[in-house]
Amino acid sequence: MSESNAEQPVAVRTLGLSKRYGQGDAATHALRGVDVTVARGEFVAVMGPSGSGKSTLFNMVGALDAPTAGRILIDEVDAAQLSANELAFLRCRKVGYIFQQYNLVRYMTALENVTLPMTFAGVDAEAAHRKGMQLLEQVGIADRWDHRPVELSGGQQQRVAIARALANDPMILLADEPTANLDFQTGQAVLDLLGDINTERGVTIVCSTHDHRLLAMCDRIMWVRDGRIERVQRRDELTIRTGHIGEEAS
């Protein structure tokens, strides 16, 4: 089934979501009528081969791109019906983004990067500074608050990116291949941190990934192929072993 528990409040819902690039015979259909629902507090992994539409779906869920057809509802607000200013406000207040390439501002310190979203949201500078330090402490990198990205390792930059994503207390956290550029041990530490954010803070997480370690900690897995949701499975429906993912025996 492609729906989450109907009794839970909904964080994100897509209805007939389609995305086409180009026109006529040269058009590429990245998404083809996708209907998905993510409940508040869920941890969902989006998996699929390159070119499957996984990244397009990820960008749509975060209202980073507009669909060719269909609707995206974030906290039951239709993103397609919002003005540019309203959409910017929605992204700022409701969604936190963790990008594969970190996307930190290179001339800013770790603390300045974390407080940047709060500045855009109109938070008082002193309050933003205080909260920024608290977030850096929570992700285990407070001692590097005055370091710029070039002075940080990949794992440290990712921790700063996670702290920044949490700056405005988002309802949903979108993580795009969060372990792709990290070594095994550092990647595991980042996954553990995301798990803690989900369980302790109740933040909804949607993670686009090829990292099968994530499957052991998420609630559901959405498998994407050829622009469609091929199947959706709960964690308890899978048997996960090193080098193998299979369905539980009935």
PDB file of C-alpha atoms in Angstrom:
ATOM      1  CA  MET A   1       0.000   0.000   0.000  1.00  0.00           C
ATOM      2  CA  SER A   2       1.173   3.559  -0.657  1.00  0.00           C
ATOM      3  CA  GLU A   3      -0.667   5.254   2.172  1.00  0.00           C
ATOM      4  CA  SER A   4       0.569   5.759   5.727  1.00  0.00           C
ATOM      5  CA  ASN A   5      -1.644   5.197   8.753  1.00  0.00           C
ATOM      6  CA  ALA A   6      -4.813   7.166   8.016  1.00  0.00           C
ATOM      7  CA  GLU A   7      -5.264   7.983  11.720  1.00  0.00           C
ATOM      8  CA  GLN A   8      -1.975   9.902  11.905  1.00  0.00           C
ATOM      9  CA  PRO A   9      -1.752  13.606  10.996  1.00  0.00           C
ATOM     10  CA  VAL A  10      -0.247  14.055   7.554  1.00  0.00           C
ATOM     11  CA  ALA A  11       3.029  15.888   6.940  1.00  0.00           C
ATOM     12  CA  VAL A  12       3.197  15.578   3.142  1.00  0.00           C
ATOM     13  CA  ARG A  13       0.737  14.347   0.547  1.00  0.00           C
ATOM     14  CA  THR A  14       1.070  14.183  -3.240  1.00  0.00           C
ATOM     15  CA  LEU A  15      -1.904  13.687  -5.561  1.00  0.00           C
ATOM     16  CA  GLY A  16      -1.413  12.653  -9.179  1.00  0.00           C
ATOM     17  CA  LEU A  17       2.068  14.175  -9.149  1.00  0.00           C
ATOM     18  CA  SER A  18       3.673  14.337 -12.600  1.00  0.00           C
ATOM     19  CA  LYS A  19       6.785  16.035 -13.911  1.00  0.00           C
ATOM     20  CA  ARG A  20       7.750  16.348 -17.557  1.00  0.00           C
ATOM     21  CA  TYR A  21      10.887  17.930 -18.934  1.00  0.00           C
ATOM     22  CA  GLY A  22      10.802  19.057 -22.548  1.00  0.00           C
ATOM     23  CA  GLN A  23       8.034  18.845 -25.125  1.00  0.00           C
ATOM     24  CA  GLY A  24       6.721  16.418 -27.727  1.00  0.00           C
ATOM     25  CA  ASP A  25       8.640  13.284 -28.616  1.00  0.00           C
ATOM     26  CA  ALA A  26      11.729  14.600 -26.821  1.00  0.00           C
ATOM     27  CA  ALA A  27       9.911  14.954 -23.499  1.00  0.00           C
ATOM     28  CA  THR A  28      11.201  13.081 -20.456  1.00  0.00           C
ATOM     29  CA  HIS A  29       8.609  11.966 -17.912  1.00  0.00           C
ATOM     30  CA  ALA A  30      10.410  12.038 -14.573  1.00  0.00           C
ATOM     31  CA  LEU A  31       7.245  11.362 -12.529  1.00  0.00           C
ATOM     32  CA  ARG A  32       4.017   9.762 -13.678  1.00  0.00           C
ATOM     33  CA  GLY A  33       0.982  10.326 -11.470  1.00  0.00           C
ATOM     34  CA  VAL A  34       2.534   9.670  -8.058  1.00  0.00           C
ATOM     35  CA  ASP A  35       0.275   9.446  -4.999  1.00  0.00           C
ATOM     36  CA  VAL A  36       2.074   9.202  -1.653  1.00  0.00           C
ATOM     37  CA  THR A  37       1.335  10.171   1.919  1.00  0.00           C
ATOM     38  CA  VAL A  38       3.885  10.666   4.689  1.00  0.00           C
ATOM     39  CA  ALA A  39       2.529  10.872   8.241  1.00  0.00           C
ATOM     40  CA  ARG A  40       3.935  13.199  10.856  1.00  0.00           C
ATOM     41  CA  GLY A  41       6.772  11.600  12.762  1.00  0.00           C
ATOM     42  CA  GLU A  42       7.509   9.000  10.081  1.00  0.00           C
ATOM     43  CA  PHE A  43      10.988   8.142   8.847  1.00  0.00           C
ATOM     44  CA  VAL A  44      10.690   7.284   5.157  1.00  0.00           C
ATOM     45  CA  ALA A  45      13.429   6.156   2.787  1.00  0.00           C
ATOM     46  CA  VAL A  46      13.060   6.821  -0.945  1.00  0.00           C
ATOM     47  CA  MET A  47      15.106   4.348  -2.958  1.00  0.00           C
ATOM     48  CA  GLY A  48      15.568   3.622  -6.630  1.00  0.00           C
ATOM     49  CA  PRO A  49      18.193   3.407  -9.386  1.00  0.00           C
ATOM     50  CA  SER A  50      19.649   6.471 -11.081  1.00  0.00           C
ATOM     51  CA  GLY A  51      17.124   8.003 -13.445  1.00  0.00           C
ATOM     52  CA  SER A  52      14.165   6.428 -11.637  1.00  0.00           C
ATOM     53  CA  GLY A  53      12.621   9.756 -10.592  1.00  0.00           C
ATOM     54  CA  LYS A  54      13.812   9.479  -6.987  1.00  0.00           C
ATOM     55  CA  SER A  55      15.536  12.859  -6.923  1.00  0.00           C
ATOM     56  CA  THR A  56      12.653  14.550  -8.726  1.00  0.00           C
ATOM     57  CA  LEU A  57      10.178  13.167  -6.185  1.00  0.00           C
ATOM     58  CA  PHE A  58      12.458  14.332  -3.379  1.00  0.00           C
ATOM     59  CA  ASN A  59      12.565  17.883  -4.786  1.00  0.00           C
ATOM     60  CA  MET A  60       8.808  17.901  -5.263  1.00  0.00           C
ATOM     61  CA  VAL A  61       8.110  16.801  -1.692  1.00  0.00           C
ATOM     62  CA  GLY A  62      10.227  19.712  -0.483  1.00  0.00           C
ATOM     63  CA  ALA A  63       8.505  22.185  -2.835  1.00  0.00           C
ATOM     64  CA  LEU A  64      11.870  22.863  -4.481  1.00  0.00           C
ATOM     65  CA  ASP A  65      10.368  22.271  -7.925  1.00  0.00           C
ATOM     66  CA  ALA A  66       6.885  22.666  -9.390  1.00  0.00           C
ATOM     67  CA  PRO A  67       4.985  19.731 -10.900  1.00  0.00           C
ATOM     68  CA  THR A  68       3.727  19.618 -14.468  1.00  0.00           C
ATOM     69  CA  ALA A  69       0.481  18.197 -13.091  1.00  0.00           C
ATOM     70  CA  GLY A  70      -0.886  17.132  -9.722  1.00  0.00           C
ATOM     71  CA  ARG A  71      -0.677  18.615  -6.250  1.00  0.00           C
ATOM     72  CA  ILE A  72       1.766  18.753  -3.324  1.00  0.00           C
ATOM     73  CA  LEU A  73       0.307  19.393   0.114  1.00  0.00           C
ATOM     74  CA  ILE A  74       2.692  20.237   2.944  1.00  0.00           C
ATOM     75  CA  ASP A  75       0.903  20.260   6.290  1.00  0.00           C
ATOM     76  CA  GLU A  76      -2.293  20.240   4.161  1.00  0.00           C
ATOM     77  CA  VAL A  77      -1.284  23.472   2.374  1.00  0.00           C
ATOM     78  CA  ASP A  78      -1.264  23.201  -1.431  1.00  0.00           C
ATOM     79  CA  ALA A  79       2.185  24.470  -2.435  1.00  0.00           C
ATOM     80  CA  ALA A  80       1.084  25.063  -6.036  1.00  0.00           C
ATOM     81  CA  GLN A  81      -1.451  27.657  -4.877  1.00  0.00           C
ATOM     82  CA  LEU A  82       1.065  29.804  -3.011  1.00  0.00           C
ATOM     83  CA  SER A  83       2.722  32.990  -4.183  1.00  0.00           C
ATOM     84  CA  ALA A  84       6.520  33.141  -4.348  1.00  0.00           C
ATOM     85  CA  ASN A  85       6.667  34.869  -0.946  1.00  0.00           C
ATOM     86  CA  GLU A  86       4.224  32.423   0.621  1.00  0.00           C
ATOM     87  CA  LEU A  87       6.182  29.481  -0.775  1.00  0.00           C
ATOM     88  CA  ALA A  88       9.437  30.878   0.605  1.00  0.00           C
ATOM     89  CA  PHE A  89       7.769  31.262   4.008  1.00  0.00           C
ATOM     90  CA  LEU A  90       6.492  27.670   3.870  1.00  0.00           C
ATOM     91  CA  ARG A  91       9.947  26.312   3.050  1.00  0.00           C
ATOM     92  CA  CYS A  92      11.552  28.420   5.749  1.00  0.00           C
ATOM     93  CA  ARG A  93       9.112  27.449   8.494  1.00  0.00           C
ATOM     94  CA  LYS A  94       8.014  23.920   7.649  1.00  0.00           C
ATOM     95  CA  VAL A  95      10.889  22.188   5.849  1.00  0.00           C
ATOM     96  CA  GLY A  96      14.557  21.624   6.666  1.00  0.00           C
ATOM     97  CA  TYR A  97      16.916  20.554   3.888  1.00  0.00           C
ATOM     98  CA  ILE A  98      20.087  18.454   4.107  1.00  0.00           C
ATOM     99  CA  PHE A  99      21.824  18.424   0.742  1.00  0.00           C
ATOM    100  CA  GLN A 100      24.281  15.830  -0.555  1.00  0.00           C
ATOM    101  CA  GLN A 101      26.934  18.491  -1.172  1.00  0.00           C
ATOM    102  CA  TYR A 102      26.217  20.219   2.193  1.00  0.00           C
ATOM    103  CA  ASN A 103      25.645  23.628   0.501  1.00  0.00           C
ATOM    104  CA  LEU A 104      27.267  25.576   3.326  1.00  0.00           C
ATOM    105  CA  VAL A 105      28.215  29.196   2.718  1.00  0.00           C
ATOM    106  CA  ARG A 106      31.991  28.917   2.461  1.00  0.00           C
ATOM    107  CA  TYR A 107      32.888  32.337   3.870  1.00  0.00           C
ATOM    108  CA  MET A 108      30.650  31.904   6.944  1.00  0.00           C
ATOM    109  CA  THR A 109      31.545  30.104  10.156  1.00  0.00           C
ATOM    110  CA  ALA A 110      29.684  26.991  11.265  1.00  0.00           C
ATOM    111  CA  LEU A 111      27.601  29.091  13.655  1.00  0.00           C
ATOM    112  CA  GLU A 112      26.803  31.702  11.004  1.00  0.00           C
ATOM    113  CA  ASN A 113      25.670  28.960   8.622  1.00  0.00           C
ATOM    114  CA  VAL A 114      23.355  27.536  11.273  1.00  0.00           C
ATOM    115  CA  THR A 115      21.849  30.902  12.200  1.00  0.00           C
ATOM    116  CA  LEU A 116      21.284  31.984   8.581  1.00  0.00           C
ATOM    117  CA  PRO A 117      17.771  30.437   8.287  1.00  0.00           C
ATOM    118  CA  MET A 118      16.821  32.081  11.580  1.00  0.00           C
ATOM    119  CA  THR A 119      17.947  35.439  10.223  1.00  0.00           C
ATOM    120  CA  PHE A 120      15.704  34.960   7.188  1.00  0.00           C
ATOM    121  CA  ALA A 121      12.853  34.075   9.555  1.00  0.00           C
ATOM    122  CA  GLY A 122      13.330  37.319  11.505  1.00  0.00           C
ATOM    123  CA  VAL A 123      14.703  35.792  14.707  1.00  0.00           C
ATOM    124  CA  ASP A 124      16.526  38.215  17.019  1.00  0.00           C
ATOM    125  CA  ALA A 125      20.316  37.977  16.573  1.00  0.00           C
ATOM    126  CA  GLU A 126      21.008  37.144  20.216  1.00  0.00           C
ATOM    127  CA  ALA A 127      18.335  34.441  20.281  1.00  0.00           C
ATOM    128  CA  ALA A 128      19.612  33.022  16.987  1.00  0.00           C
ATOM    129  CA  HIS A 129      23.167  32.901  18.350  1.00  0.00           C
ATOM    130  CA  ARG A 130      22.034  31.114  21.485  1.00  0.00           C
ATOM    131  CA  LYS A 131      19.934  28.578  19.610  1.00  0.00           C
ATOM    132  CA  GLY A 132      22.649  28.066  16.991  1.00  0.00           C
ATOM    133  CA  MET A 133      25.145  27.096  19.677  1.00  0.00           C
ATOM    134  CA  GLN A 134      22.601  24.730  21.221  1.00  0.00           C
ATOM    135  CA  LEU A 135      22.075  23.029  17.860  1.00  0.00           C
ATOM    136  CA  LEU A 136      25.815  22.704  17.243  1.00  0.00           C
ATOM    137  CA  GLU A 137      26.097  21.152  20.706  1.00  0.00           C
ATOM    138  CA  GLN A 138      23.320  18.694  19.885  1.00  0.00           C
ATOM    139  CA  VAL A 139      25.066  17.519  16.711  1.00  0.00           C
ATOM    140  CA  GLY A 140      28.394  17.261  18.534  1.00  0.00           C
ATOM    141  CA  ILE A 141      30.351  20.039  16.884  1.00  0.00           C
ATOM    142  CA  ALA A 142      30.013  23.060  19.195  1.00  0.00           C
ATOM    143  CA  ASP A 143      33.792  23.246  19.603  1.00  0.00           C
ATOM    144  CA  ARG A 144      34.075  24.084  15.886  1.00  0.00           C
ATOM    145  CA  TRP A 145      31.549  26.911  15.920  1.00  0.00           C
ATOM    146  CA  ASP A 146      34.023  29.482  14.572  1.00  0.00           C
ATOM    147  CA  HIS A 147      35.453  27.272  11.798  1.00  0.00           C
ATOM    148  CA  ARG A 148      34.594  27.804   8.132  1.00  0.00           C
ATOM    149  CA  PRO A 149      33.606  24.848   5.898  1.00  0.00           C
ATOM    150  CA  VAL A 150      37.100  24.525   4.387  1.00  0.00           C
ATOM    151  CA  GLU A 151      38.420  23.926   7.914  1.00  0.00           C
ATOM    152  CA  LEU A 152      35.951  21.102   8.589  1.00  0.00           C
ATOM    153  CA  SER A 153      35.898  17.459   7.516  1.00  0.00           C
ATOM    154  CA  GLY A 154      33.056  16.105   5.404  1.00  0.00           C
ATOM    155  CA  GLY A 155      31.368  14.586   8.431  1.00  0.00           C
ATOM    156  CA  GLN A 156      31.684  17.840  10.366  1.00  0.00           C
ATOM    157  CA  GLN A 157      30.219  19.806   7.462  1.00  0.00           C
ATOM    158  CA  GLN A 158      27.303  17.377   7.325  1.00  0.00           C
ATOM    159  CA  ARG A 159      26.668  17.905  11.042  1.00  0.00           C
ATOM    160  CA  VAL A 160      26.619  21.664  10.490  1.00  0.00           C
ATOM    161  CA  ALA A 161      24.172  21.120   7.613  1.00  0.00           C
ATOM    162  CA  ILE A 162      21.917  19.059   9.889  1.00  0.00           C
ATOM    163  CA  ALA A 163      22.021  21.742  12.586  1.00  0.00           C
ATOM    164  CA  ARG A 164      21.158  24.380   9.982  1.00  0.00           C
ATOM    165  CA  ALA A 165      18.243  22.266   8.738  1.00  0.00           C
ATOM    166  CA  LEU A 166      16.837  22.183  12.286  1.00  0.00           C
ATOM    167  CA  ALA A 167      17.247  25.932  12.879  1.00  0.00           C
ATOM    168  CA  ASN A 168      13.582  26.869  12.462  1.00  0.00           C
ATOM    169  CA  ASP A 169      12.126  23.722  14.069  1.00  0.00           C
ATOM    170  CA  PRO A 170      10.847  22.219  10.788  1.00  0.00           C
ATOM    171  CA  MET A 171       7.963  19.805  10.654  1.00  0.00           C
ATOM    172  CA  ILE A 172       9.724  17.750   7.980  1.00  0.00           C
ATOM    173  CA  LEU A 173      13.404  17.134   7.314  1.00  0.00           C
ATOM    174  CA  LEU A 174      14.515  16.205   3.799  1.00  0.00           C
ATOM    175  CA  ALA A 175      17.889  14.483   3.497  1.00  0.00           C
ATOM    176  CA  ASP A 176      19.345  13.940   0.021  1.00  0.00           C
ATOM    177  CA  GLU A 177      21.907  11.102   0.081  1.00  0.00           C
ATOM    178  CA  PRO A 178      23.211  12.256   3.496  1.00  0.00           C
ATOM    179  CA  THR A 179      25.977   9.621   3.658  1.00  0.00           C
ATOM    180  CA  ALA A 180      27.060   9.621   0.000  1.00  0.00           C
ATOM    181  CA  ASN A 181      30.280  11.585   0.548  1.00  0.00           C
ATOM    182  CA  LEU A 182      31.226  10.096   3.899  1.00  0.00           C
ATOM    183  CA  ASP A 183      33.298   7.112   4.961  1.00  0.00           C
ATOM    184  CA  PHE A 184      31.504   4.156   6.519  1.00  0.00           C
ATOM    185  CA  GLN A 185      32.027   5.094  10.166  1.00  0.00           C
ATOM    186  CA  THR A 186      31.185   8.779   9.718  1.00  0.00           C
ATOM    187  CA  GLY A 187      28.153   7.851   7.622  1.00  0.00           C
ATOM    188  CA  GLN A 188      26.893   5.603  10.402  1.00  0.00           C
ATOM    189  CA  ALA A 189      27.277   8.425  12.911  1.00  0.00           C
ATOM    190  CA  VAL A 190      25.195  10.711  10.670  1.00  0.00           C
ATOM    191  CA  LEU A 191      22.506   8.036  10.289  1.00  0.00           C
ATOM    192  CA  ASP A 192      22.393   7.566  14.064  1.00  0.00           C
ATOM    193  CA  LEU A 193      22.004  11.324  14.474  1.00  0.00           C
ATOM    194  CA  LEU A 194      19.089  11.387  12.026  1.00  0.00           C
ATOM    195  CA  GLY A 195      17.488   8.505  13.912  1.00  0.00           C
ATOM    196  CA  ASP A 196      17.778  10.413  17.182  1.00  0.00           C
ATOM    197  CA  ILE A 197      16.238  13.521  15.605  1.00  0.00           C
ATOM    198  CA  ASN A 198      13.306  11.433  14.423  1.00  0.00           C
ATOM    199  CA  THR A 199      12.668   9.581  17.681  1.00  0.00           C
ATOM    200  CA  GLU A 200      13.539  12.274  20.216  1.00  0.00           C
ATOM    201  CA  ARG A 201      12.230  15.380  18.440  1.00  0.00           C
ATOM    202  CA  GLY A 202       9.445  13.716  16.455  1.00  0.00           C
ATOM    203  CA  VAL A 203      10.608  15.316  13.209  1.00  0.00           C
ATOM    204  CA  THR A 204       9.300  13.696  10.031  1.00  0.00           C
ATOM    205  CA  ILE A 205      12.222  12.574   7.855  1.00  0.00           C
ATOM    206  CA  VAL A 206      12.192  11.761   4.147  1.00  0.00           C
ATOM    207  CA  CYS A 207      15.567  10.510   2.994  1.00  0.00           C
ATOM    208  CA  SER A 208      16.636   9.871  -0.588  1.00  0.00           C
ATOM    209  CA  THR A 209      19.383   7.274  -0.404  1.00  0.00           C
ATOM    210  CA  HIS A 210      21.272   4.324  -1.821  1.00  0.00           C
ATOM    211  CA  ASP A 211      22.585   3.444   1.650  1.00  0.00           C
ATOM    212  CA  HIS A 212      20.924   0.192   2.734  1.00  0.00           C
ATOM    213  CA  ARG A 213      21.914   0.822   6.358  1.00  0.00           C
ATOM    214  CA  LEU A 214      19.133   3.374   6.476  1.00  0.00           C
ATOM    215  CA  LEU A 215      16.518   0.660   5.921  1.00  0.00           C
ATOM    216  CA  ALA A 216      17.123  -0.736   9.398  1.00  0.00           C
ATOM    217  CA  MET A 217      15.967   2.508  11.030  1.00  0.00           C
ATOM    218  CA  CYS A 218      13.160   3.830   8.820  1.00  0.00           C
ATOM    219  CA  ASP A 219       9.440   3.100   9.112  1.00  0.00           C
ATOM    220  CA  ARG A 220       8.706   2.642   5.429  1.00  0.00           C
ATOM    221  CA  ILE A 221      10.591   2.355   2.140  1.00  0.00           C
ATOM    222  CA  MET A 222       9.252   3.807  -1.100  1.00  0.00           C
ATOM    223  CA  TRP A 223      10.802   2.087  -4.119  1.00  0.00           C
ATOM    224  CA  VAL A 224      10.756   4.335  -7.212  1.00  0.00           C
ATOM    225  CA  ARG A 225      11.164   3.105 -10.793  1.00  0.00           C
ATOM    226  CA  ASP A 226      10.392   4.737 -14.154  1.00  0.00           C
ATOM    227  CA  GLY A 227       8.736   7.717 -12.513  1.00  0.00           C
ATOM    228  CA  ARG A 228       6.288   5.652 -10.473  1.00  0.00           C
ATOM    229  CA  ILE A 229       6.114   4.261  -6.962  1.00  0.00           C
ATOM    230  CA  GLU A 230       6.861   0.604  -7.647  1.00  0.00           C
ATOM    231  CA  ARG A 231       6.007  -0.490  -4.119  1.00  0.00           C
ATOM    232  CA  VAL A 232       5.940   0.724  -0.536  1.00  0.00           C
ATOM    233  CA  GLN A 233       7.055  -1.561   2.274  1.00  0.00           C
ATOM    234  CA  ARG A 234       7.184  -1.337   6.029  1.00  0.00           C
ATOM    235  CA  ARG A 235      10.449  -2.040   7.761  1.00  0.00           C
ATOM    236  CA  ASP A 236       9.049  -5.219   9.328  1.00  0.00           C
ATOM    237  CA  GLU A 237       8.300  -6.584   5.861  1.00  0.00           C
ATOM    238  CA  LEU A 238      11.995  -6.757   5.014  1.00  0.00           C
ATOM    239  CA  THR A 239      14.808  -9.090   5.928  1.00  0.00           C
ATOM    240  CA  ILE A 240      18.044  -7.121   5.856  1.00  0.00           C
ATOM    241  CA  ARG A 241      21.367  -8.903   5.831  1.00  0.00           C
ATOM    242  CA  THR A 242      24.778  -7.838   4.624  1.00  0.00           C
ATOM    243  CA  GLY A 243      24.651  -7.786   0.837  1.00  0.00           C
ATOM    244  CA  HIS A 244      21.008  -8.780   0.674  1.00  0.00           C
ATOM    245  CA  ILE A 245      17.552  -7.266   1.078  1.00  0.00           C
ATOM    246  CA  GLY A 246      14.579  -9.566   0.884  1.00  0.00           C
ATOM    247  CA  GLU A 247      10.963  -9.753   1.918  1.00  0.00           C
ATOM    248  CA  GLU A 248      10.006 -11.474   5.154  1.00  0.00           C
ATOM    249  CA  ALA A 249       8.775 -14.996   4.724  1.00  0.00           C
ATOM    250  CA  SER A 250       5.042 -15.315   5.242  1.00  0.00           C
TER     251      SER A 250
END
